[in-house]
PDB file of C-alpha atoms and ligand atoms in Angstrom:
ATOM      1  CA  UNK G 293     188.214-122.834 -36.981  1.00 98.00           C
ATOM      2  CA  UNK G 294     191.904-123.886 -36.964  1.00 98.00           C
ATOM      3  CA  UNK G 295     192.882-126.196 -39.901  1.00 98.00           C
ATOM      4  CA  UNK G 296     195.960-128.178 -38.861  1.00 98.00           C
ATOM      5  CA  UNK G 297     196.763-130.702 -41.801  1.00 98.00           C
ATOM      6  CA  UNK G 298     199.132-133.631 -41.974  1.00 98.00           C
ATOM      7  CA  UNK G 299     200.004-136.538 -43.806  1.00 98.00           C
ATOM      8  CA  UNK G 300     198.484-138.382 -40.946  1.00 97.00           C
ATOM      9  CA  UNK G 301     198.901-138.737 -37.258  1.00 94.00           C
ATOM     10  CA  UNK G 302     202.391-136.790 -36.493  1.00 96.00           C
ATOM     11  CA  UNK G 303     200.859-133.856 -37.065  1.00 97.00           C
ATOM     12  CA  UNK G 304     199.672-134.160 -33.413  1.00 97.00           C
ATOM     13  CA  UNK G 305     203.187-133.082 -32.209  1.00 97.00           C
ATOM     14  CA  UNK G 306     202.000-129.826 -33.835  1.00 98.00           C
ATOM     15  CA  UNK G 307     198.405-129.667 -32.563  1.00 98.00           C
ATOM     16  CA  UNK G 308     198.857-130.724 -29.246  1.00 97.00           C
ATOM     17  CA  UNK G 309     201.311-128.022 -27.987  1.00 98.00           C
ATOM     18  CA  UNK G 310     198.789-125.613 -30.040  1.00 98.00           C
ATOM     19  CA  UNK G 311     195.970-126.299 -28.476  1.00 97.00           C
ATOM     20  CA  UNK G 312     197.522-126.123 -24.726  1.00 97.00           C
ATOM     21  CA  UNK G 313     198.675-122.952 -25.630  1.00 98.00           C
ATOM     22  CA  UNK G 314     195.871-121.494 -27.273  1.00 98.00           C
ATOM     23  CA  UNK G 315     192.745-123.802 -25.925  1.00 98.00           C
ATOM     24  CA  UNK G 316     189.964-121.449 -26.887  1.00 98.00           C
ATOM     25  CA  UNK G 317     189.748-121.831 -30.593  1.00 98.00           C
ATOM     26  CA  UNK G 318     187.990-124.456 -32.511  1.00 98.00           C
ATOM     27  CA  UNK G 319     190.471-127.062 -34.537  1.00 98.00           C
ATOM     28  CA  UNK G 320     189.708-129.231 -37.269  1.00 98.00           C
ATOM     29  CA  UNK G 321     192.784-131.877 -37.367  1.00 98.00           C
ATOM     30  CA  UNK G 322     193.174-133.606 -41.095  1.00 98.00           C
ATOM     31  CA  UNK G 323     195.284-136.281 -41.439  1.00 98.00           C
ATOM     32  CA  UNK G 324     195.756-137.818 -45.452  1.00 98.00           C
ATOM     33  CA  UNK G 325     196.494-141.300 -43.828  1.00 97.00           C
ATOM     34  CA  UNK G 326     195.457-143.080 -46.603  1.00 97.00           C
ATOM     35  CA  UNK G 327     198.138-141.355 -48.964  1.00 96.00           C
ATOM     36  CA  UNK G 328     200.894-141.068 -46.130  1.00 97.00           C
ATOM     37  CA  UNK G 329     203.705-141.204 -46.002  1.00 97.00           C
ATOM     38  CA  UNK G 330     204.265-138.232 -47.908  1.00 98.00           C
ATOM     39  CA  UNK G 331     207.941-138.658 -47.147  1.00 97.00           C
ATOM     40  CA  UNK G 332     208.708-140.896 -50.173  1.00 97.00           C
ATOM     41  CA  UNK G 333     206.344-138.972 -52.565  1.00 97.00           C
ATOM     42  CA  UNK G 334     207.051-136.643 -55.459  1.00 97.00           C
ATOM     43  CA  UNK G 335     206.914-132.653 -55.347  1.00 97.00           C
ATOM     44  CA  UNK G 336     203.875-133.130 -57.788  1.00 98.00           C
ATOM     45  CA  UNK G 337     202.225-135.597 -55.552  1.00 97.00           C
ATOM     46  CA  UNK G 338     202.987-133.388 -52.654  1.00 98.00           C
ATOM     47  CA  UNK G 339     201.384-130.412 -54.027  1.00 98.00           C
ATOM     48  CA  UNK G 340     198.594-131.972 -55.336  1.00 97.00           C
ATOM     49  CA  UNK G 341     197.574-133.668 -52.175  1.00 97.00           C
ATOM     50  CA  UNK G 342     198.301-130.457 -50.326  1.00 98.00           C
ATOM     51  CA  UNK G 343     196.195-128.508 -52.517  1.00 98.00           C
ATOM     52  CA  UNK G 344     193.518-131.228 -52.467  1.00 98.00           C
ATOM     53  CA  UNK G 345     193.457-130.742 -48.310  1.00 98.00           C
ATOM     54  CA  UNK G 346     193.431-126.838 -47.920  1.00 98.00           C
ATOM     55  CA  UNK G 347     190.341-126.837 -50.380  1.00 97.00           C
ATOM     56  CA  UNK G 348     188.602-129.209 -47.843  1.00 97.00           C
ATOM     57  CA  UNK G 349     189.754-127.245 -45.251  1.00 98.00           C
ATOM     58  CA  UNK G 350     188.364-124.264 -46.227  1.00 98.00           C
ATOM     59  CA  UNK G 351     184.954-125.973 -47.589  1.00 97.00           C
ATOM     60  CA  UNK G 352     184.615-127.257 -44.174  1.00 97.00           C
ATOM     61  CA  UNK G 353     184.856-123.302 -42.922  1.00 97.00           C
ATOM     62  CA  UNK G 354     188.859-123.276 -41.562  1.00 98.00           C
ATOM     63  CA  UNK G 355     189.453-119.633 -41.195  1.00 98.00           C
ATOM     64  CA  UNK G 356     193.436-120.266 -40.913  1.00 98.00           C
ATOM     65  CA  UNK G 357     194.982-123.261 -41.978  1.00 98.00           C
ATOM     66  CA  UNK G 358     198.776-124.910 -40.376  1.00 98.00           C
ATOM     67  CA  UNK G 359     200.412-127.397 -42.252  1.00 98.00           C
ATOM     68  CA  UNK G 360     201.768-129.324 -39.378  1.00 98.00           C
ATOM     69  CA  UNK G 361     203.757-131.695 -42.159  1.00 98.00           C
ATOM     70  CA  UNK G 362     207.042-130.741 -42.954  1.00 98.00           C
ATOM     71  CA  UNK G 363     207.151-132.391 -45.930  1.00 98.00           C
ATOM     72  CA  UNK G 364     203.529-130.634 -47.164  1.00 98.00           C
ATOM     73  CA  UNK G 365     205.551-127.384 -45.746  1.00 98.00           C
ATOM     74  CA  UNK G 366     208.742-127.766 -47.727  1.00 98.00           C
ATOM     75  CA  UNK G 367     207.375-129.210 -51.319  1.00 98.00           C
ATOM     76  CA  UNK G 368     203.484-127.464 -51.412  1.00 98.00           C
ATOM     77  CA  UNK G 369     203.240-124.808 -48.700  1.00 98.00           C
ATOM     78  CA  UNK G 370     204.760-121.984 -51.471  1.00 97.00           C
ATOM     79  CA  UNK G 371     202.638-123.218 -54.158  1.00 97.00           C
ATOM     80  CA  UNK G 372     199.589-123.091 -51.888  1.00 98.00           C
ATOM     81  CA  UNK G 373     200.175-119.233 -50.998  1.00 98.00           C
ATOM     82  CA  UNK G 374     200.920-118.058 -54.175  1.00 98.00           C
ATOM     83  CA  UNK G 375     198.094-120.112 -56.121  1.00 98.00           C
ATOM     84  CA  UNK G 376     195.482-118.637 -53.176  1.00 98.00           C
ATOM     85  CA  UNK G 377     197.466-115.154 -52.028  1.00 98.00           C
ATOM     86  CA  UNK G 378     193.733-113.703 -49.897  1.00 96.00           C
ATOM     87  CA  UNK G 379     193.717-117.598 -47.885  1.00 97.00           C
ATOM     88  CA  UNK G 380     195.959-117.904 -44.849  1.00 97.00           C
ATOM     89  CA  UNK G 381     198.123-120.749 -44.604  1.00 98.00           C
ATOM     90  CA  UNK G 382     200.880-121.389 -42.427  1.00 98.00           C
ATOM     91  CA  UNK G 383     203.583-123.693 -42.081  1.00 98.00           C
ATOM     92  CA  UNK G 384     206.446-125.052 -39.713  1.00 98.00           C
ATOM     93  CA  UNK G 385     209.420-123.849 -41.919  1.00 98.00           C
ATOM     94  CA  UNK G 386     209.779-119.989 -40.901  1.00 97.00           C
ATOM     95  CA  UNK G 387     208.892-120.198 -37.307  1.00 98.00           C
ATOM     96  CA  UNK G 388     211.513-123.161 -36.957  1.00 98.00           C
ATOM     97  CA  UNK G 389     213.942-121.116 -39.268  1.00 98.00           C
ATOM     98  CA  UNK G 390     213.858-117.721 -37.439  1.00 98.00           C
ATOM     99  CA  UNK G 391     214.814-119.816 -34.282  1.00 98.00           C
ATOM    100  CA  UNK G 392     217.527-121.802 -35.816  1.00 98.00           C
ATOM    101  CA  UNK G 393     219.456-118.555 -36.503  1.00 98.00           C
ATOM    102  CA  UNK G 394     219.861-118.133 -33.234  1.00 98.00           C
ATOM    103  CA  UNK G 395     222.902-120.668 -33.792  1.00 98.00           C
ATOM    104  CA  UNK G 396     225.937-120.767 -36.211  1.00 98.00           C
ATOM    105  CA  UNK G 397     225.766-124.532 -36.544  1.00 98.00           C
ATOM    106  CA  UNK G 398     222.339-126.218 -37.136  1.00 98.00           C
ATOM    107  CA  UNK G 399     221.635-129.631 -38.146  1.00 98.00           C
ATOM    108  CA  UNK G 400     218.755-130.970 -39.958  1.00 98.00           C
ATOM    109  CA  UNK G 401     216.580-134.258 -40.201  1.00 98.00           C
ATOM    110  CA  UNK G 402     213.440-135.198 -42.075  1.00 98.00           C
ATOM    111  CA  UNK G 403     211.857-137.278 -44.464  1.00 98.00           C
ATOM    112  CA  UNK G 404     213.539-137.598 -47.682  1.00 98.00           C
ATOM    113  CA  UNK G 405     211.474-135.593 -49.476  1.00 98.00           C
ATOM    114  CA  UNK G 406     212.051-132.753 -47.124  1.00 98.00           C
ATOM    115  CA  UNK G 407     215.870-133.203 -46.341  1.00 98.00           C
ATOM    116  CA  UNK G 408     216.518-133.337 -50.841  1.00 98.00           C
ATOM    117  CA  UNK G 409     214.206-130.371 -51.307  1.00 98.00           C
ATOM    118  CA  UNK G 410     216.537-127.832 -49.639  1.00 98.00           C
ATOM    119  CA  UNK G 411     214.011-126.211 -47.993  1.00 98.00           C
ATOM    120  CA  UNK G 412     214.822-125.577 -44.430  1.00 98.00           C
ATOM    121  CA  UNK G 413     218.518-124.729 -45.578  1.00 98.00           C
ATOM    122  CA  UNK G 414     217.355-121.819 -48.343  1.00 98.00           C
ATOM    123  CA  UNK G 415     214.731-120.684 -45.592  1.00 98.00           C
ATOM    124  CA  UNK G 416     217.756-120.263 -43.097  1.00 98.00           C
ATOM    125  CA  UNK G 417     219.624-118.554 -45.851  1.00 97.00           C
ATOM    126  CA  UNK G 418     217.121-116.199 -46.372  1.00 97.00           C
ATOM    127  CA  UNK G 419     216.862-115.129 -42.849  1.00 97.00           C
ATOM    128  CA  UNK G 420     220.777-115.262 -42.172  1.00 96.00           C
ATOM    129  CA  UNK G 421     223.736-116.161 -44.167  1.00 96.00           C
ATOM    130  CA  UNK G 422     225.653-116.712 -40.772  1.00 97.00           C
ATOM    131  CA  UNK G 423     224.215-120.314 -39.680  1.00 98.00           C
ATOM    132  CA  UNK G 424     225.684-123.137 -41.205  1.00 98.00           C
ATOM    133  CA  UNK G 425     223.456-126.298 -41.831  1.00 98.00           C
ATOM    134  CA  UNK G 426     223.628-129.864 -42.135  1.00 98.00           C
ATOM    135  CA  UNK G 427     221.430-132.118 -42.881  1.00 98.00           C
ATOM    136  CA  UNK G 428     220.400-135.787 -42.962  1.00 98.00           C
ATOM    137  CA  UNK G 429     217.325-137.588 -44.673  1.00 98.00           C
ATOM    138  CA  UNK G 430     216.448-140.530 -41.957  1.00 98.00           C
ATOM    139  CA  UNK G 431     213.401-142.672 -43.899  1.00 97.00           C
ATOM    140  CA  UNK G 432     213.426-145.302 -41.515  1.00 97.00           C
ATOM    141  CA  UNK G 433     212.036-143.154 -38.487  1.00 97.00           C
ATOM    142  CA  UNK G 434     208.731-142.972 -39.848  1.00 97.00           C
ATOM    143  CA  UNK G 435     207.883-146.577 -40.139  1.00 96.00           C
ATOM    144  CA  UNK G 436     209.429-147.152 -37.200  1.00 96.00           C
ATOM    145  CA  UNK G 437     207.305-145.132 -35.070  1.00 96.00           C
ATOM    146  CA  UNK G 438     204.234-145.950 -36.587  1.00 93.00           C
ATOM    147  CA  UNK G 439     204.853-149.524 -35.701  1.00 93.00           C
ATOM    148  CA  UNK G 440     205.634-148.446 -32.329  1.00 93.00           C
ATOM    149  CA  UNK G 441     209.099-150.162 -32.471  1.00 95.00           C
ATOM    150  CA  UNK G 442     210.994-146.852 -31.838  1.00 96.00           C
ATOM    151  CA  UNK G 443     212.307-147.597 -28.165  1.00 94.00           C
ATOM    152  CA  UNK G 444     213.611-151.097 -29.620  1.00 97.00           C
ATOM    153  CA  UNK G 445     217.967-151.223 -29.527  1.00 97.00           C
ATOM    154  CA  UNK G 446     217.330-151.471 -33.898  1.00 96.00           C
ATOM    155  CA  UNK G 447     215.713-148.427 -33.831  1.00 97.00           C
ATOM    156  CA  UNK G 448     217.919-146.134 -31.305  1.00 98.00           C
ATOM    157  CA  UNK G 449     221.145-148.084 -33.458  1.00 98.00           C
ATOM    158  CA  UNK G 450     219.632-146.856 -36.710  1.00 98.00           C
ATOM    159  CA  UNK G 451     219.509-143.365 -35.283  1.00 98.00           C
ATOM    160  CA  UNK G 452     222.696-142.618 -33.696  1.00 98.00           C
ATOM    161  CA  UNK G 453     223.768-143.950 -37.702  1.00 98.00           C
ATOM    162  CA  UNK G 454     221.809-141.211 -38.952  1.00 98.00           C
ATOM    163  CA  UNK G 455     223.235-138.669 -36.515  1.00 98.00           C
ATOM    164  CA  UNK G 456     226.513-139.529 -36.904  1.00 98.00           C
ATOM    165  CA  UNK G 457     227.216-137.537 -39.396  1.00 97.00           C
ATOM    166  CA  UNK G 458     225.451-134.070 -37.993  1.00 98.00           C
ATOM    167  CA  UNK G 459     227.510-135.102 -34.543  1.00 97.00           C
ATOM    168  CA  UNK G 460     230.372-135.122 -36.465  1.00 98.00           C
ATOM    169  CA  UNK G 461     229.809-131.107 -37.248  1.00 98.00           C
ATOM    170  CA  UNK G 462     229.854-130.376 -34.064  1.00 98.00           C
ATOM    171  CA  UNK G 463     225.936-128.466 -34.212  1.00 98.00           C
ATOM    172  CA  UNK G 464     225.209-126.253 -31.882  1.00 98.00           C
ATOM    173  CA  UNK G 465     221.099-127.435 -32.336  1.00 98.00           C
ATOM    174  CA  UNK G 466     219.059-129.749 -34.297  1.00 98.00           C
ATOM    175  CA  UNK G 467     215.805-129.643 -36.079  1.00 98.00           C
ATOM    176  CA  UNK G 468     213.460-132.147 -35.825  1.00 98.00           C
ATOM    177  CA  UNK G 469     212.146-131.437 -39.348  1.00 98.00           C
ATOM    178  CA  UNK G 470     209.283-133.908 -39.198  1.00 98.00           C
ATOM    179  CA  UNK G 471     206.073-134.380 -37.276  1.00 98.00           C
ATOM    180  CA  UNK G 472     206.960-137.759 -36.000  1.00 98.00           C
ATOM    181  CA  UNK G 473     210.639-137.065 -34.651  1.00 98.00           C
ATOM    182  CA  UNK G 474     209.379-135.280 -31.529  1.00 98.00           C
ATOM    183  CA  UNK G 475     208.001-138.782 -29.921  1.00 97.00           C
ATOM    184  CA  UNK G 476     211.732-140.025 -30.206  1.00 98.00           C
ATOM    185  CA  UNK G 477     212.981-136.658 -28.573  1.00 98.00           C
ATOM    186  CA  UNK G 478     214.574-138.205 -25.606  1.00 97.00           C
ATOM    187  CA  UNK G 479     217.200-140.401 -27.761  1.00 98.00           C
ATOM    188  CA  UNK G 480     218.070-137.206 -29.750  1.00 98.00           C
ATOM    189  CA  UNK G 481     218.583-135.141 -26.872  1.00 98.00           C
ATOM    190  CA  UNK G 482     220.701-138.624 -25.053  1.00 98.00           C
ATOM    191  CA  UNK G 483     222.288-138.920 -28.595  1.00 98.00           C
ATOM    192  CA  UNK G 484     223.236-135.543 -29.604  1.00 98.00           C
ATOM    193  CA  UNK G 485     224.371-134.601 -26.140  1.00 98.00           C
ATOM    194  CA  UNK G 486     223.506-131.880 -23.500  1.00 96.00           C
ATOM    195  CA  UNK G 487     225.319-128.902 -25.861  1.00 97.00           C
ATOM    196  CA  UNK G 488     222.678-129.640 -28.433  1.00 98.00           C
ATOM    197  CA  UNK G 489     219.706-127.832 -28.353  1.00 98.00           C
ATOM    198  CA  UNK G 490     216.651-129.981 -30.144  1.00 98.00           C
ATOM    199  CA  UNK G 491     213.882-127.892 -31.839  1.00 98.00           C
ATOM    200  CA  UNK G 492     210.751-129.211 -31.618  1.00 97.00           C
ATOM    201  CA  UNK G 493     208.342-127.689 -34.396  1.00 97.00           C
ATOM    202  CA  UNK G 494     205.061-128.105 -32.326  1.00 98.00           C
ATOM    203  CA  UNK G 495     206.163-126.024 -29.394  1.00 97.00           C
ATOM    204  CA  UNK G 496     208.294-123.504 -32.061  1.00 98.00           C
ATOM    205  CA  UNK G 497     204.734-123.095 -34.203  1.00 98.00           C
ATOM    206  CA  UNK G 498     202.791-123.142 -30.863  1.00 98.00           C
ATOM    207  CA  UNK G 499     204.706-119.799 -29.471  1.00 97.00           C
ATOM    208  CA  UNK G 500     204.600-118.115 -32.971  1.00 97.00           C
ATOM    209  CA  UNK G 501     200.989-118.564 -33.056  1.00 98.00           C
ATOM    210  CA  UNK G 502     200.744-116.331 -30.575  1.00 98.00           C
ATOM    211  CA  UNK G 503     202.126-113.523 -31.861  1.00 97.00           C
ATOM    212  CA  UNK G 504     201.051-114.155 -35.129  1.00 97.00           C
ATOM    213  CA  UNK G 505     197.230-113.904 -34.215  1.00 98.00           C
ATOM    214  CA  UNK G 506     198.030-110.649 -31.975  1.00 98.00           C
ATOM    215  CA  UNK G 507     199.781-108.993 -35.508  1.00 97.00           C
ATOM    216  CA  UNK G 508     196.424-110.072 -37.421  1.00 97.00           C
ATOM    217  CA  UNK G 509     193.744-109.262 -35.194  1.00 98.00           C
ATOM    218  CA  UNK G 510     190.688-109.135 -38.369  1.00 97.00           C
ATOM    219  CA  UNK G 511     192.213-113.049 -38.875  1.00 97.00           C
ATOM    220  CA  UNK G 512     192.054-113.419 -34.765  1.00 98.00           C
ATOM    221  CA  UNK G 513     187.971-112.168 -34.585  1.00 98.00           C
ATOM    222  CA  UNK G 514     186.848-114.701 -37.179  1.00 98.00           C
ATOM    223  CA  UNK G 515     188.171-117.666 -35.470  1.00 98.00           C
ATOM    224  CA  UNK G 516     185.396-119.310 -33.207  1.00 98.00           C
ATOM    225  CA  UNK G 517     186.368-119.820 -29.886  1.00 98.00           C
ATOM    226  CA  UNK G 518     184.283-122.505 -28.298  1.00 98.00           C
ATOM    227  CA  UNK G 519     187.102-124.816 -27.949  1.00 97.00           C
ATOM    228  CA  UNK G 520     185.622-127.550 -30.203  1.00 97.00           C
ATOM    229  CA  UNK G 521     188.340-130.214 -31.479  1.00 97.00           C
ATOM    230  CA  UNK G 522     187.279-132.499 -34.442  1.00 97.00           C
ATOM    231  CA  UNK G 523     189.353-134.969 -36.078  1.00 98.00           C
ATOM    232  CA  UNK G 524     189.193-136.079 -40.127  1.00 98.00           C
ATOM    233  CA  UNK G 525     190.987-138.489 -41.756  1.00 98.00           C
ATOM    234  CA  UNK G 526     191.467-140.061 -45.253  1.00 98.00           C
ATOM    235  CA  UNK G 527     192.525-143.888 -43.586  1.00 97.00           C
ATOM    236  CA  UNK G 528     191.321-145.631 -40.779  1.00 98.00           C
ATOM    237  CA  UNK G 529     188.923-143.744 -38.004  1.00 98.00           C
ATOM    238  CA  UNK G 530     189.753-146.651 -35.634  1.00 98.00           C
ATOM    239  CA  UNK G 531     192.947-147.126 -35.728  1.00 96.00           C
ATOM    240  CA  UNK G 532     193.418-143.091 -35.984  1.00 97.00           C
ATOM    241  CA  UNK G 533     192.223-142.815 -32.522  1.00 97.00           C
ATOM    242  CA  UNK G 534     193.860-145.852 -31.135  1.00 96.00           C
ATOM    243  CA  UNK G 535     197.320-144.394 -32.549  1.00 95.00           C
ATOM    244  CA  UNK G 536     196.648-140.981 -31.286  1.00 95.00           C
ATOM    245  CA  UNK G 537     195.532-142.082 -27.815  1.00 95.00           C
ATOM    246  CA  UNK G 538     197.989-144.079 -27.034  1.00 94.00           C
ATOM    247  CA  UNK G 539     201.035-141.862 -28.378  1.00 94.00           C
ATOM    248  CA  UNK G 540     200.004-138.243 -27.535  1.00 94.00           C
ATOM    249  CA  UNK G 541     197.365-139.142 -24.288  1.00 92.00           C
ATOM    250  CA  UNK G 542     194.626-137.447 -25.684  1.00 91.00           C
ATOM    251  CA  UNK G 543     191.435-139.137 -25.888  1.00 93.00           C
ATOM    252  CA  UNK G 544     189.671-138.034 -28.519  1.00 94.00           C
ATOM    253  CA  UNK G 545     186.142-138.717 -30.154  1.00 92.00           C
ATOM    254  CA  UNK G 546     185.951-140.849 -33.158  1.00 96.00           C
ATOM    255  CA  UNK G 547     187.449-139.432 -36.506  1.00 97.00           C
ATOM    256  CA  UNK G 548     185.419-139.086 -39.408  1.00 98.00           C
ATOM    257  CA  UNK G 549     186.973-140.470 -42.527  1.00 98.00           C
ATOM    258  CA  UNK G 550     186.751-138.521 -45.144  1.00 98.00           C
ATOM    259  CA  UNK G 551     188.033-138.217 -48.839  1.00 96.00           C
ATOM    260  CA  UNK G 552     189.402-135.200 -50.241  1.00 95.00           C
ATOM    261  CA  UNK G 553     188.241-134.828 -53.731  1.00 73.00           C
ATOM    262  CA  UNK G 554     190.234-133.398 -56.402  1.00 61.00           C
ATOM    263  CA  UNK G 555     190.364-129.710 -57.427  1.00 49.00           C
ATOM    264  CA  UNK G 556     190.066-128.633 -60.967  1.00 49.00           C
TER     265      UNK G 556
HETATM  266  N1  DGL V 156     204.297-135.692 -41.670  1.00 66.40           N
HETATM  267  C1  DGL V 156     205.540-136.002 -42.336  1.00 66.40           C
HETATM  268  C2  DGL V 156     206.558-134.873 -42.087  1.00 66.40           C
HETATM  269  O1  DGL V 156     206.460-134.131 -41.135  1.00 66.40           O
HETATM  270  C3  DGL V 156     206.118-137.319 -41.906  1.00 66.40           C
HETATM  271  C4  DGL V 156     205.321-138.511 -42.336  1.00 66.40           C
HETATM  272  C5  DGL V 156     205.221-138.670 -43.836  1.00 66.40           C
HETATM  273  O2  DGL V 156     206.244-138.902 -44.505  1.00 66.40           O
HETATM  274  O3  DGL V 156     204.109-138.557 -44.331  1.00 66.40           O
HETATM  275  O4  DGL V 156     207.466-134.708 -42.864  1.00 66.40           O
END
């Protein structure tokens, strides 16, 4: 199957576009809701959880693993592929990267781990010195949304704060570097303006799956294709399905909590 992994539920802005776009594979979603946010962690923290997950992942049979978490994708996802180069894992930095060159004037957001780590800017670099980027850590999102206080006036004032800055470079599009920013996408798009084209990681990763599983057919073959969906996660099974349901209208069946236990 398809291992999507996150720090908890955002990652279903990832794994909901995937699976409309590619229904016929199996997915096993794991969230690490017990250790999330991963926003405000450490790189060593990061990795370590990170590294913790994909070994479940691939105990549990994942053929392919996505790191739907940008912050998992910008601090562990290098460290991952180079400490396991024969196990695939993907994550949401290239895809989003190859499409923000498209532009000469990109802004960032994302967690503070991901926004200090550099990593979307040096992946733009390294794809195209022409795009200029701009970023903007905006910690308050998360919490926000998982309170489900994000269409309050305090939470669209604290984000047109945060943007204010970006606005002011006059971007010509705008990341949403994190899994949860994509359920607030209607006050970036009212915020940044028309001119501003928003990219959304789930629907970037979704279309790059694609072509990714046509360029690695022997990958492709191994994945089963009986369009099973389970859901894992570290925290709360309950309240895992009540967020999920109620944010991304899925229903789902009940999550199995798990614990991921260390690797030597
Ligand atoms: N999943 C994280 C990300 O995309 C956001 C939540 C967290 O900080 O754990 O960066």
């Amino acid at each position: 199957m398809i291992g999507i992994f996150d720090s908890g539920y955002g990652g279903l802005t990832v794994l909901k576009p995937v699976i409309q776009t590619l229904p016929q594979y199996d997915y096993l979603y794991l969230g690490d809701n017990a250790r999330a946010p991963y926003g405000i962690q450490n790189q060593e923290n990061i990795e370590k959880f990170s590294e913790e997950a994909v070994n479940f992942l691939w105990n549990r049979g994942a053929e392919l693993i996505i790191f739907a978490c940008n912050t998992a994708s910008a601090l562990a996802l290098r460290h991952i592929q180079q400490k396991y180069p024969d196990k695939k894992v993907l994550g949401v930095l290239i895809p989003v990267a190859e499409e923000a060159v498209k532009f000469k004037k990109v802004g960032v957001v994302g967690t503070q781990a991901t926004i200090k780590s550099n990593a979307y800017e040096e992946q733009i670099r390294e794809i195209s010195k022409e795009t200029k980027v701009y970023s903007k850590a905006c910690p308050l999102l998360v919490p926000f949304i998982e309170e489900d206080w994000h269409h309050r006036p305090e939470a669209i004032s604290i984000l047109k704060k945060y943007l204010r800055s970006i606005k002011s470079h006059n971007v010509e599009s705008l990341i949403l570097g994190c899994t949860h920013y994509p359920l607030m996408q209607k006050d970036f798009e009212r915020i940044m303006g028309k001119k501003v084209k928003i990219l959304n990681c789930g629907q970037i990763v979704a279309k790059k799956l694609v072509d990714y599983l046509k360029r690695h057919p022997e990958i492709e073959k191994e994945i089963p294709k009986n369009s099973k969906r389970q859901f894992l996660t570290t925290g709360d099974p309950k309240a895992f399905k009540e967020f999920i349901e109620k944010h991304f209208g899925m229903k789902i069946s009940m999550p199995k909590q798990v614990s991921l236990t260390p690797t030597q």
